[in-house]
mmCIF file of C-alpha atoms in Angstrom:
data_model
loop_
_atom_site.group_PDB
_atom_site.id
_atom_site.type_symbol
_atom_site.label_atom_id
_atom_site.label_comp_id
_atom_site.label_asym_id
_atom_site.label_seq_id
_atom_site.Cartn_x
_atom_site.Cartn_y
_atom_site.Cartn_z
ATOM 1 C CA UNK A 1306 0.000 0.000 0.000
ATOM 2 C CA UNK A 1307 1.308 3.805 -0.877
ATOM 3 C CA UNK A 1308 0.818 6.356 1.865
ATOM 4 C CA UNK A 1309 0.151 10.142 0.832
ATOM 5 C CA UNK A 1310 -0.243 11.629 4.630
ATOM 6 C CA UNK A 1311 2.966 9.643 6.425
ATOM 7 C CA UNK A 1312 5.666 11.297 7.627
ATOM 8 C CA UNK A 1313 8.740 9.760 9.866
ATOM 9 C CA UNK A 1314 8.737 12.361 13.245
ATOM 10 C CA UNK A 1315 11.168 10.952 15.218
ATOM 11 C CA UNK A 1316 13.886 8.070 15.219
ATOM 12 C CA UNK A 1317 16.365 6.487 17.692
ATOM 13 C CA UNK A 1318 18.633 3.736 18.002
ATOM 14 C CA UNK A 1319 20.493 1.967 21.280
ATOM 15 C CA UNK A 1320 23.254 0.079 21.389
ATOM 16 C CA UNK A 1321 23.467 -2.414 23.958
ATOM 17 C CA UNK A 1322 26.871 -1.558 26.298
ATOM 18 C CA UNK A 1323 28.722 -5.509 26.323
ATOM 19 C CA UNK A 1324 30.871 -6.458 23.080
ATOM 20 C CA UNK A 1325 31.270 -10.052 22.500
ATOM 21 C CA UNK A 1326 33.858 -10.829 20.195
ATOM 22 C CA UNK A 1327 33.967 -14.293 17.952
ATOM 23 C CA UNK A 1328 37.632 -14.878 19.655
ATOM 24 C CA UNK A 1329 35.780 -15.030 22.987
ATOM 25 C CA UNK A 1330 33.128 -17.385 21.809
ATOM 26 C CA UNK A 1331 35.221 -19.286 20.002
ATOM 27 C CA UNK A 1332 37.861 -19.561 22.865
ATOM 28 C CA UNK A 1333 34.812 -20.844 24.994
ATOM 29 C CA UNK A 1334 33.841 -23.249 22.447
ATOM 30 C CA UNK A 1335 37.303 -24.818 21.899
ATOM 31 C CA UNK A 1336 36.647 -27.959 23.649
ATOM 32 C CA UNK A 1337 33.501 -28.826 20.907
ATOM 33 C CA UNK A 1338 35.584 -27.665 17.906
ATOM 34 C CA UNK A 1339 38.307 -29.918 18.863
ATOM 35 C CA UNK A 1340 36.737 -32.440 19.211
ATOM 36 C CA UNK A 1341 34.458 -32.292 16.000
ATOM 37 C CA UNK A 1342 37.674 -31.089 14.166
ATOM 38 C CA UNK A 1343 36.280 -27.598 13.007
ATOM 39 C CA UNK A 1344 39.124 -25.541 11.781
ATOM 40 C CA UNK A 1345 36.847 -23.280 9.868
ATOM 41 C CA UNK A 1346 36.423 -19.610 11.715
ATOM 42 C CA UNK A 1347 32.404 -19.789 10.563
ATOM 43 C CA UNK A 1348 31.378 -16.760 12.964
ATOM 44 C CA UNK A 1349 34.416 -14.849 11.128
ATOM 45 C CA UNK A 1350 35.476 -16.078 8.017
ATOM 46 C CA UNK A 1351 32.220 -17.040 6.968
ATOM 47 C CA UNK A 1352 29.584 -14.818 8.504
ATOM 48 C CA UNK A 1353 31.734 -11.780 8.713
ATOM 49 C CA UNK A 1354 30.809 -11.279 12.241
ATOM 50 C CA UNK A 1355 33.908 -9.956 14.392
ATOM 51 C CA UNK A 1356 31.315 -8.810 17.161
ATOM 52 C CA UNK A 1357 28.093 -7.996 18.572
ATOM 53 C CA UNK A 1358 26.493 -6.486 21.039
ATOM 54 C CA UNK A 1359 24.550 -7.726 24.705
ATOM 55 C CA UNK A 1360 22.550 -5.607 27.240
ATOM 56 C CA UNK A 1361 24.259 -5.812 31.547
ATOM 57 C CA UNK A 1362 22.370 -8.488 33.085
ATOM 58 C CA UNK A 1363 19.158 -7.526 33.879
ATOM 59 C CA UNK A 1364 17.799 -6.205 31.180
ATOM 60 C CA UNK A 1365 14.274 -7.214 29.861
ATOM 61 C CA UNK A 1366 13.036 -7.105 26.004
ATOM 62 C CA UNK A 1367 10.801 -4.274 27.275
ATOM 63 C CA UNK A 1368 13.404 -1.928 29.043
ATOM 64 C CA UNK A 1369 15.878 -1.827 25.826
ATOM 65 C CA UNK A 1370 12.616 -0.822 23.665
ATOM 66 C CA UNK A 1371 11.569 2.110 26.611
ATOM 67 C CA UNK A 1372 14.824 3.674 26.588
ATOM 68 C CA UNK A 1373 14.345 3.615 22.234
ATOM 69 C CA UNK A 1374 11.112 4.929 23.233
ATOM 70 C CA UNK A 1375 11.898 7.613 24.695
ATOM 71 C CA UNK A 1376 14.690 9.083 22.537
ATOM 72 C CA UNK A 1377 12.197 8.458 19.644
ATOM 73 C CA UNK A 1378 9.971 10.845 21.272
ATOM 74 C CA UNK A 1379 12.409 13.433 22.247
ATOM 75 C CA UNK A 1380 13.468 13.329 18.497
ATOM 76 C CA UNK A 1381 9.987 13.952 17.620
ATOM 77 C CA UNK A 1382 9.586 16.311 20.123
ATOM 78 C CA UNK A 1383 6.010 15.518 20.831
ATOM 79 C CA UNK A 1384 4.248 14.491 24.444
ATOM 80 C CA UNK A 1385 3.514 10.941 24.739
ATOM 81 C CA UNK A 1386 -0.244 12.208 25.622
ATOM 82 C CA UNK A 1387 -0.109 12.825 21.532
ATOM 83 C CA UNK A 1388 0.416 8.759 21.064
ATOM 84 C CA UNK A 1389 -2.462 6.984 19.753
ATOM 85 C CA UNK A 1390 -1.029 4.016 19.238
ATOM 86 C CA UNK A 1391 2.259 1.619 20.471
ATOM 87 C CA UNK A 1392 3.685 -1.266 18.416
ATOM 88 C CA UNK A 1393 6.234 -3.425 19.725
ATOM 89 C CA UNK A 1394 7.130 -5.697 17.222
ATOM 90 C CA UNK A 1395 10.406 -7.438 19.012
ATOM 91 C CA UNK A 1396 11.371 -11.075 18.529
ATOM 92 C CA UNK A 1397 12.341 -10.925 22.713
ATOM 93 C CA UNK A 1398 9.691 -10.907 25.118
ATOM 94 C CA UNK A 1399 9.453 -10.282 28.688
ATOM 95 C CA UNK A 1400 6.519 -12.991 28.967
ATOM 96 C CA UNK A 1401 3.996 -14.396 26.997
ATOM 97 C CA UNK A 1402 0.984 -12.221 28.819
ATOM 98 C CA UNK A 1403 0.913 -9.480 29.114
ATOM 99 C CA UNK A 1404 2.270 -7.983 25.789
ATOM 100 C CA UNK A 1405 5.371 -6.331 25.712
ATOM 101 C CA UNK A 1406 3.929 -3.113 24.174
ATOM 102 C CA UNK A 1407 1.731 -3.028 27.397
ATOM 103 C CA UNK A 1408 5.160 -2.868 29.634
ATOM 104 C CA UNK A 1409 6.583 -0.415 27.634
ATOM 105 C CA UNK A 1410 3.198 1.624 27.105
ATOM 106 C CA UNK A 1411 3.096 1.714 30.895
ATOM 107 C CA UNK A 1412 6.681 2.668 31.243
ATOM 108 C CA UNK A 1413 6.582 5.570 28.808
ATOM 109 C CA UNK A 1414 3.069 6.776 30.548
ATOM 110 C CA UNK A 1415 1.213 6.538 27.204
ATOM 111 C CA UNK A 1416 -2.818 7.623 27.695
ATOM 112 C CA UNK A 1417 -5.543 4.891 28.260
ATOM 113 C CA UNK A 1418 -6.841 6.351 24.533
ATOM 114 C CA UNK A 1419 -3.743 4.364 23.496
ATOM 115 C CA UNK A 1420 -3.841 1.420 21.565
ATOM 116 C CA UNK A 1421 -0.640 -1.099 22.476
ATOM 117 C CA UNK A 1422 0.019 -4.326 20.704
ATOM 118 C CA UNK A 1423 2.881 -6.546 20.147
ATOM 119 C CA UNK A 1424 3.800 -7.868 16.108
ATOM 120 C CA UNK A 1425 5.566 -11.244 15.902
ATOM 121 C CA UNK A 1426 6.820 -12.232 12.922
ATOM 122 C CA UNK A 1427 10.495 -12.639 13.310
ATOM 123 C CA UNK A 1428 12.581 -10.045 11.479
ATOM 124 C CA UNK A 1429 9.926 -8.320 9.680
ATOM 125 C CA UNK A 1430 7.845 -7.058 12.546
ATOM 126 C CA UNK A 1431 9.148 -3.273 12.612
ATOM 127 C CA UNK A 1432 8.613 -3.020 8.886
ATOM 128 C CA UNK A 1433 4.784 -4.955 9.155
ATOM 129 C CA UNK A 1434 4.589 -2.271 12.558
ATOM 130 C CA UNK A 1435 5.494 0.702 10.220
ATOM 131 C CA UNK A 1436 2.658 -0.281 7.769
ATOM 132 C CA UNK A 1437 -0.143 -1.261 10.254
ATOM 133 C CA UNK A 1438 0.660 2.130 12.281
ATOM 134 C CA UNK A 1439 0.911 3.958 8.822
ATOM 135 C CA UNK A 1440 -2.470 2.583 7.796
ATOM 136 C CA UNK A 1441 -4.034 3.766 10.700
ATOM 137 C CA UNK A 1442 -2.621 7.499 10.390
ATOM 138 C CA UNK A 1443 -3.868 7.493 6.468
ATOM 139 C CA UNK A 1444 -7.466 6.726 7.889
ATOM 140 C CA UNK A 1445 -7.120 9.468 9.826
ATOM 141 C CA UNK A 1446 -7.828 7.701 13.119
ATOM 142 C CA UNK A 1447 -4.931 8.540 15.144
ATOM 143 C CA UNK A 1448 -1.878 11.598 14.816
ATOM 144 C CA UNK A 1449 0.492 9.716 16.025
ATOM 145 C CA UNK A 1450 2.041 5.972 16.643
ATOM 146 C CA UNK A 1451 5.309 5.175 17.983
ATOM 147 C CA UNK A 1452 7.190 1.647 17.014
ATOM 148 C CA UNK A 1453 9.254 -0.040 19.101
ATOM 149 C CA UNK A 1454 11.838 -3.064 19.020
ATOM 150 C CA UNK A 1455 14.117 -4.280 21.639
ATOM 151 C CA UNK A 1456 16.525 -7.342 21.157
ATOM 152 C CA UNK A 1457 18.048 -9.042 23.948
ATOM 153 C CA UNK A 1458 20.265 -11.790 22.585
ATOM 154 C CA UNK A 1459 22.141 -13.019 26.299
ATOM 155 C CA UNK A 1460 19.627 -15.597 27.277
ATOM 156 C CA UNK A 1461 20.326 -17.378 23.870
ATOM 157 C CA UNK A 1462 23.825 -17.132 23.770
ATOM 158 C CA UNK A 1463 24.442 -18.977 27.014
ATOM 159 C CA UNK A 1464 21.799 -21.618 26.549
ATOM 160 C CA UNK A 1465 22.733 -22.041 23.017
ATOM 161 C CA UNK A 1466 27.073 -22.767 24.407
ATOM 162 C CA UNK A 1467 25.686 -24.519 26.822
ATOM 163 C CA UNK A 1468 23.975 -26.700 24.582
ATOM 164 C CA UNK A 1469 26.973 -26.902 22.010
ATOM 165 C CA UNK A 1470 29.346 -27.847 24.939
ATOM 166 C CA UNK A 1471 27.734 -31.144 25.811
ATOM 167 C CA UNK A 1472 30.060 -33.919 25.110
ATOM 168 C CA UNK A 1473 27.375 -36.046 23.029
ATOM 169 C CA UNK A 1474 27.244 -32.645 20.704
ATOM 170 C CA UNK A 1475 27.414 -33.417 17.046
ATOM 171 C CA UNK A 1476 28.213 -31.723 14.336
ATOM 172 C CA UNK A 1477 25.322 -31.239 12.480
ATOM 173 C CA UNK A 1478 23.468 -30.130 15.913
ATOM 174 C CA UNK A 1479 26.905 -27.797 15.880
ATOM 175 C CA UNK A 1480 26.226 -26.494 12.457
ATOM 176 C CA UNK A 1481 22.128 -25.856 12.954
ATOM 177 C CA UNK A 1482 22.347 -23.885 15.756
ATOM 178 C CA UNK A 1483 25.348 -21.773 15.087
ATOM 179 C CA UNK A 1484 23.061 -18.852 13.258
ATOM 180 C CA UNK A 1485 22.639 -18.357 17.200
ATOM 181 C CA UNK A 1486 25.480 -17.251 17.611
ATOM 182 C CA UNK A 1487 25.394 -14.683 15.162
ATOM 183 C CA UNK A 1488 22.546 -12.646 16.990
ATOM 184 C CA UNK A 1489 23.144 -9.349 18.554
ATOM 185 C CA UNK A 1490 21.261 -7.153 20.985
ATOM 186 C CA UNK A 1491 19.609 -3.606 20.307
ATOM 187 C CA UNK A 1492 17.024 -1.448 20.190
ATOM 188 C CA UNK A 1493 15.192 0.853 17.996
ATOM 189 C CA UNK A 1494 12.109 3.372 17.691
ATOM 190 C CA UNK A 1495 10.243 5.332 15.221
ATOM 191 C CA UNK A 1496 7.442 7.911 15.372
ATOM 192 C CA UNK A 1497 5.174 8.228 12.658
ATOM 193 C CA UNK A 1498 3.018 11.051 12.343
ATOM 194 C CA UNK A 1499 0.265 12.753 10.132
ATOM 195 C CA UNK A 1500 2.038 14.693 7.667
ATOM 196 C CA UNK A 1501 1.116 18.397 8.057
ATOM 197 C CA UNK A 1502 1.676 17.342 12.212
ATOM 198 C CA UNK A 1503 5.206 17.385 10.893
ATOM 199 C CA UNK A 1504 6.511 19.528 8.369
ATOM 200 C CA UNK A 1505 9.411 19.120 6.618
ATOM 201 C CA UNK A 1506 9.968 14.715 7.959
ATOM 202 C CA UNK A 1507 10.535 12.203 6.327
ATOM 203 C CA UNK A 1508 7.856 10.590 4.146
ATOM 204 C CA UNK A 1509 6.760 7.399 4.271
ATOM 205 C CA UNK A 1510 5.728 5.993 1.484
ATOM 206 C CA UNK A 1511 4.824 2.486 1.923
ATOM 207 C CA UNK A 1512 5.977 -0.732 0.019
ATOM 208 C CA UNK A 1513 4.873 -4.311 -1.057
ATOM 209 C CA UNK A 1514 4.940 -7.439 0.961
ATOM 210 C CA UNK A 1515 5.409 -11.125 -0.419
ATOM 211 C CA UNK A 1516 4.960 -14.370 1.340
ATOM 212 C CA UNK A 1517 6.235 -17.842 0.407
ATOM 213 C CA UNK A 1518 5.056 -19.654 3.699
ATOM 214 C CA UNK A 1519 5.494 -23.386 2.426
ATOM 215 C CA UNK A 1520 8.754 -22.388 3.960
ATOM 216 C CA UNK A 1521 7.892 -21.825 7.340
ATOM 217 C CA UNK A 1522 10.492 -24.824 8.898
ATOM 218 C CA UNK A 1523 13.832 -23.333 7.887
ATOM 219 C CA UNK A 1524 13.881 -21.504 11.038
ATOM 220 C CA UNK A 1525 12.108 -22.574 13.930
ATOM 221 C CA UNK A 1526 13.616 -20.460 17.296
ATOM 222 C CA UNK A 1527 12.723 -20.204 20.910
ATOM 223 C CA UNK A 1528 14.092 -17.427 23.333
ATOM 224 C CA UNK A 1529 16.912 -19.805 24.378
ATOM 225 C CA UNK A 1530 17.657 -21.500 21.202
ATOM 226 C CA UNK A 1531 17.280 -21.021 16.772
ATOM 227 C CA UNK A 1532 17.868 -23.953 15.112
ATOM 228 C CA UNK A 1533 18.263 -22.774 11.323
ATOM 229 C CA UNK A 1534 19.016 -24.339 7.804
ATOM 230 C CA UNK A 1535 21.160 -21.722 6.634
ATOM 231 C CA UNK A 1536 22.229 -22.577 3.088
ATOM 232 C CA UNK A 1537 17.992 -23.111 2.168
ATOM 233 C CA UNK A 1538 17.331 -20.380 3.912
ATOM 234 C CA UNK A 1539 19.379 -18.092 2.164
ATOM 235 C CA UNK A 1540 18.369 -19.469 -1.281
ATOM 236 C CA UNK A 1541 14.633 -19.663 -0.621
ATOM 237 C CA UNK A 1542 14.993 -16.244 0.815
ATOM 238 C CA UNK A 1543 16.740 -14.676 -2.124
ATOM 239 C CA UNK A 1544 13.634 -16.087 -4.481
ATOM 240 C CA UNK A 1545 11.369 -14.952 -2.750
ATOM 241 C CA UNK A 1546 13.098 -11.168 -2.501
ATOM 242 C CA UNK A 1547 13.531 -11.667 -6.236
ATOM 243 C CA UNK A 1548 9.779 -11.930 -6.620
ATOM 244 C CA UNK A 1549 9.523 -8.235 -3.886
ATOM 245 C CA UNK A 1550 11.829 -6.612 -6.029
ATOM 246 C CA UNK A 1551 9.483 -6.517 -9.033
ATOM 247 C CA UNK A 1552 6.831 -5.581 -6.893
ATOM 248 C CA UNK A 1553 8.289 -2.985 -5.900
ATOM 249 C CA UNK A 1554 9.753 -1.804 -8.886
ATOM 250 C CA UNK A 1555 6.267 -1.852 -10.269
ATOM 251 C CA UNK A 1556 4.460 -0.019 -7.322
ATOM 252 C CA UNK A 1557 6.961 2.181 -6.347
ATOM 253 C CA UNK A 1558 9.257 2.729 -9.831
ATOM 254 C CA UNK A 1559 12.701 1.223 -8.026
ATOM 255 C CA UNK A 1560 15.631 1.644 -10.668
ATOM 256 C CA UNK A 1561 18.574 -0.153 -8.165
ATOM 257 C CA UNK A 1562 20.572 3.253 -9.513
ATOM 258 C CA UNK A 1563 18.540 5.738 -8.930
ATOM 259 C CA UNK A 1564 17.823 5.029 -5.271
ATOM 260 C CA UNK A 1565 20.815 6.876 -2.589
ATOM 261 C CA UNK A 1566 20.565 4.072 0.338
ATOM 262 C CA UNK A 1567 19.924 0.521 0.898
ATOM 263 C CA UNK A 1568 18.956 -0.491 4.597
ATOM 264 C CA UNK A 1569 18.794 -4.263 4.527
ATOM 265 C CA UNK A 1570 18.222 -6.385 7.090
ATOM 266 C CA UNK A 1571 21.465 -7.915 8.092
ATOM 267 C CA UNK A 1572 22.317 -11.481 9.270
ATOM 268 C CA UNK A 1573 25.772 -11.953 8.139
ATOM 269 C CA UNK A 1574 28.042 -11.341 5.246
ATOM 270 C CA UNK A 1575 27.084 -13.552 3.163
ATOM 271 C CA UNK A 1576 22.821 -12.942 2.923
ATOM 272 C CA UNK A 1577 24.242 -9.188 2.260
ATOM 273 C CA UNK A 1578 26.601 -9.908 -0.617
ATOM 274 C CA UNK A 1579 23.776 -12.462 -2.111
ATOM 275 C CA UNK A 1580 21.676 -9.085 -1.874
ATOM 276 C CA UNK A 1581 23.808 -6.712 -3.346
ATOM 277 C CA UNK A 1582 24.544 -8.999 -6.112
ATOM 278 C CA UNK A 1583 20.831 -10.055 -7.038
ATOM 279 C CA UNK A 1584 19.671 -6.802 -7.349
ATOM 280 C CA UNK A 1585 22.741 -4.706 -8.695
ATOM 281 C CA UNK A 1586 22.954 -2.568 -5.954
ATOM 282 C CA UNK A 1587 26.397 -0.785 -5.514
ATOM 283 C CA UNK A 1588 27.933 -2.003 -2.475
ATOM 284 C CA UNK A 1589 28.392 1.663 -1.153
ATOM 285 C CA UNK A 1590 24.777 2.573 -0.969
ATOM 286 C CA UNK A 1591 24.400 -0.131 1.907
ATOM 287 C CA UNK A 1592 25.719 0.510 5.179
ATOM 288 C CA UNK A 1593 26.805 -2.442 6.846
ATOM 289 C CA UNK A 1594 27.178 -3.407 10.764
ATOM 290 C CA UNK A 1595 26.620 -7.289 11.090
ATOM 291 C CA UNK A 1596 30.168 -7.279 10.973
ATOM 292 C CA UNK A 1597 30.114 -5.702 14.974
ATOM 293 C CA UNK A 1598 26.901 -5.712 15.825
ATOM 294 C CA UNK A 1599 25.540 -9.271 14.532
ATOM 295 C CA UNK A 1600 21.784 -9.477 13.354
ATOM 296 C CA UNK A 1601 19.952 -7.603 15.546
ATOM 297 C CA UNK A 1602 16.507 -9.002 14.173
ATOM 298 C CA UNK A 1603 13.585 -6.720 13.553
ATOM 299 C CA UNK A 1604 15.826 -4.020 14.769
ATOM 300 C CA UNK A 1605 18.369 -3.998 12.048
ATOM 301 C CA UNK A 1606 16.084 -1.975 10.046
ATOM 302 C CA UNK A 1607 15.998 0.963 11.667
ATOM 303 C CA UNK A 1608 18.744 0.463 13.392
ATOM 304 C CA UNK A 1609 20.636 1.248 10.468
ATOM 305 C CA UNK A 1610 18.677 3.675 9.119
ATOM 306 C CA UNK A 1611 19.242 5.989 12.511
ATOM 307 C CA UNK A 1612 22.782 5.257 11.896
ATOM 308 C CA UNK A 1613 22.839 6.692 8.659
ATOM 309 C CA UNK A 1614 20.939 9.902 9.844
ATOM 310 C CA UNK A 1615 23.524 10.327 12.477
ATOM 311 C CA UNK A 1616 26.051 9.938 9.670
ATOM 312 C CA UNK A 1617 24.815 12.779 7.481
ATOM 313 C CA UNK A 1618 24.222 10.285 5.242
ATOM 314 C CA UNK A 1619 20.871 11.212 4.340
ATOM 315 C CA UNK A 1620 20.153 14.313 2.579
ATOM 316 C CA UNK A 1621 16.772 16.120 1.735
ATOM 317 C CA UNK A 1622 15.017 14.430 -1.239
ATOM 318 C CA UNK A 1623 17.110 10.974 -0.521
ATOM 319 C CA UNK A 1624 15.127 8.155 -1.582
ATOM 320 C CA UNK A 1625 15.835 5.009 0.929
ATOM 321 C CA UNK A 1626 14.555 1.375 0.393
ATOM 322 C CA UNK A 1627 14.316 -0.691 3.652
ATOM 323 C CA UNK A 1628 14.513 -4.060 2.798
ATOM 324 C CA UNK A 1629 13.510 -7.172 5.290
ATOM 325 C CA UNK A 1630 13.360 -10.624 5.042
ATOM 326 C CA UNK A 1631 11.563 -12.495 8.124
ATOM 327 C CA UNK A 1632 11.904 -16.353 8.453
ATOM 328 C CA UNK A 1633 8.227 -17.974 7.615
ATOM 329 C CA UNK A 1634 9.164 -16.907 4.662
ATOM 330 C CA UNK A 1635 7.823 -13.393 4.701
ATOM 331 C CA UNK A 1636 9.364 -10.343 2.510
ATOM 332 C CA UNK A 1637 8.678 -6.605 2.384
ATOM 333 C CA UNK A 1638 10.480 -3.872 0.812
ATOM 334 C CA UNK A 1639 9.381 -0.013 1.511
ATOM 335 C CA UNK A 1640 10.182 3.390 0.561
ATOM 336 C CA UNK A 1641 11.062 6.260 2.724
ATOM 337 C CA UNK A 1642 11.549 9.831 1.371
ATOM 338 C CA UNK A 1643 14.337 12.068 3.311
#
């Protein structure tokens, strides 16, 4: 769907404090690779991950997306009495009841007129949040919505080595649940807004959405643990991009050269290359940070994007694409107007 009344009001980004490097996970694994004879660096070598990022002890799924929250809103420099709606669309969860958007609605003291849901589905959520918040501004039944995501990634590392550790570990379990290990910790948040509420933002202009869900068992994950066929995966997940890219081109007139950014959704070096290469896209128009910060799930998104801003990167008139990939398979691809 296109959007002619969406602007972006506010953005912010968090980094979570605790780097992890792939030395100290591989030191700690040492015992497992030795004995299944891996000599391969796959966390470094192959995934181009060096580093990423965890929260102190402590933190909840809920706390990383407040503190988003609430630079999002200072960015925007609205009241959160304005907010008629709250989506938290992150993979981590505090519980399973209540939501997470209710936590977070109650930390930021958001008004009872404020609707407050949580999104699930995997790494797409803040783009499918962006488009259900947008579609509700375009009706004209709320001014403002702020989107949240918060990733908190310790939980699953330690469970996941813990697992990998065992002595009876082989090495295909090794191999399936090593995408893990490539997960990262972070939080973002955006504030949409009714355009004329916010001269001179960001537009949003929407995107397209496709779905191949007969391949909904490459990646099954829990909070503790992701077990993932990685090679079909990525070549499932490329298709069915492949098939979003000439959606987009036909709804929203994509030429790959004629756009200034790429934001992709990162999980590792090699699912960005296998991007960059399917749709000639010039490797300088996407700014990369698997490479320290790992994937970072439905954060990456805008994650990257505030990046960028902070930057200079993006200049009046920009045209960005955000592209996501969530497993299920789902796929959207949207475009935002600097």
């Amino acid at each position: 769907m296109l959007f002619q009344h969406v602007a972006i009001a506010g953005l912010a980004h968090v980094d979570a404090p605790r780097r992890l490097s792939s030395d100290e996970l591989n030191e700690r694994l040492k015992p497992t690779l030795d004995r299944l004879g891996i000599k391969t660096d796959v966390l470094k070598d192959v995934a181009g991950i060096h580093a990423r990022r965890l929260w102190d002890e402590g933190m909840q799924a809920s706390d990383a997306a407040t503190l988003a929250g609430v630079k999002a809103l200072a960015d925007a420099g609205i009241d959160p009495d304005k907010v008629g709606l709250l989506v938290n669309t992150s993979v981590s969860r505090d519980y399973l009841e209540p939501s997470t958007a209710s936590i977070v609605s109650g930390n930021l003291g958001l008004p009872d007129t404020c609707q407050n849901f949580d999104v699930a589905n995997a790494c797409l959520a803040f783009l499918n949040g962006m488009d259900i918040a947008s579609r509700m501004i375009e009706r004209g039944e709320i001014d403002y919505a702020l989107v949240v995501d918060g990733e908190t990634a310790n939980l699953a590392y330690e469970k996941t080595v813990e697992r990998l550790l065992r002595v009876e570990t082989t090495e295909e379990e090794f191999k399936n649940e090593l995408a893990t290990l490539t997960l990262g910790s972070g939080a973002a948040a955006m504030v949409l807004a009714r355009a004329e509420l916010a001269p001179g933002a960001p537009r949003y202009k929407g995107g397209v959405t496709r779905a191949a869900t007969e391949w909904n068992k490459l990646c099954r994950g829990n909070l503790d643990r992701m077990v993932t066929d990685t090679r079909m995966l990525l070549i499932e997940g490329i298709k069915l991009a492949k098939k979003t890219w000439i959606a987009a081109k036909q709804a929203l007139g994509w030429v790959a050269d004629e756009m200034d950014e790429f934001v992709i959704h990162q999980v590792s070096q090699v699912h960005t290359a296998a991007f960059v290469k399917a749709f000639g896209i010039n490797p300088k128009k996407v700014l990369t940070i698997f490479n320290e910060h790992g994937n970072i799930g439905p954060a990456s998104v805008p994650i990257v994007l505030s990046k960028l801003r902070e930057m200079g990167r993006l200049k009046k008139g920009s045209r960005i694409a955000l592209l996501g990939i969530g497993s299920g398979l789902n796929c959207s691809m949207v475009e935002v107007v600097w």
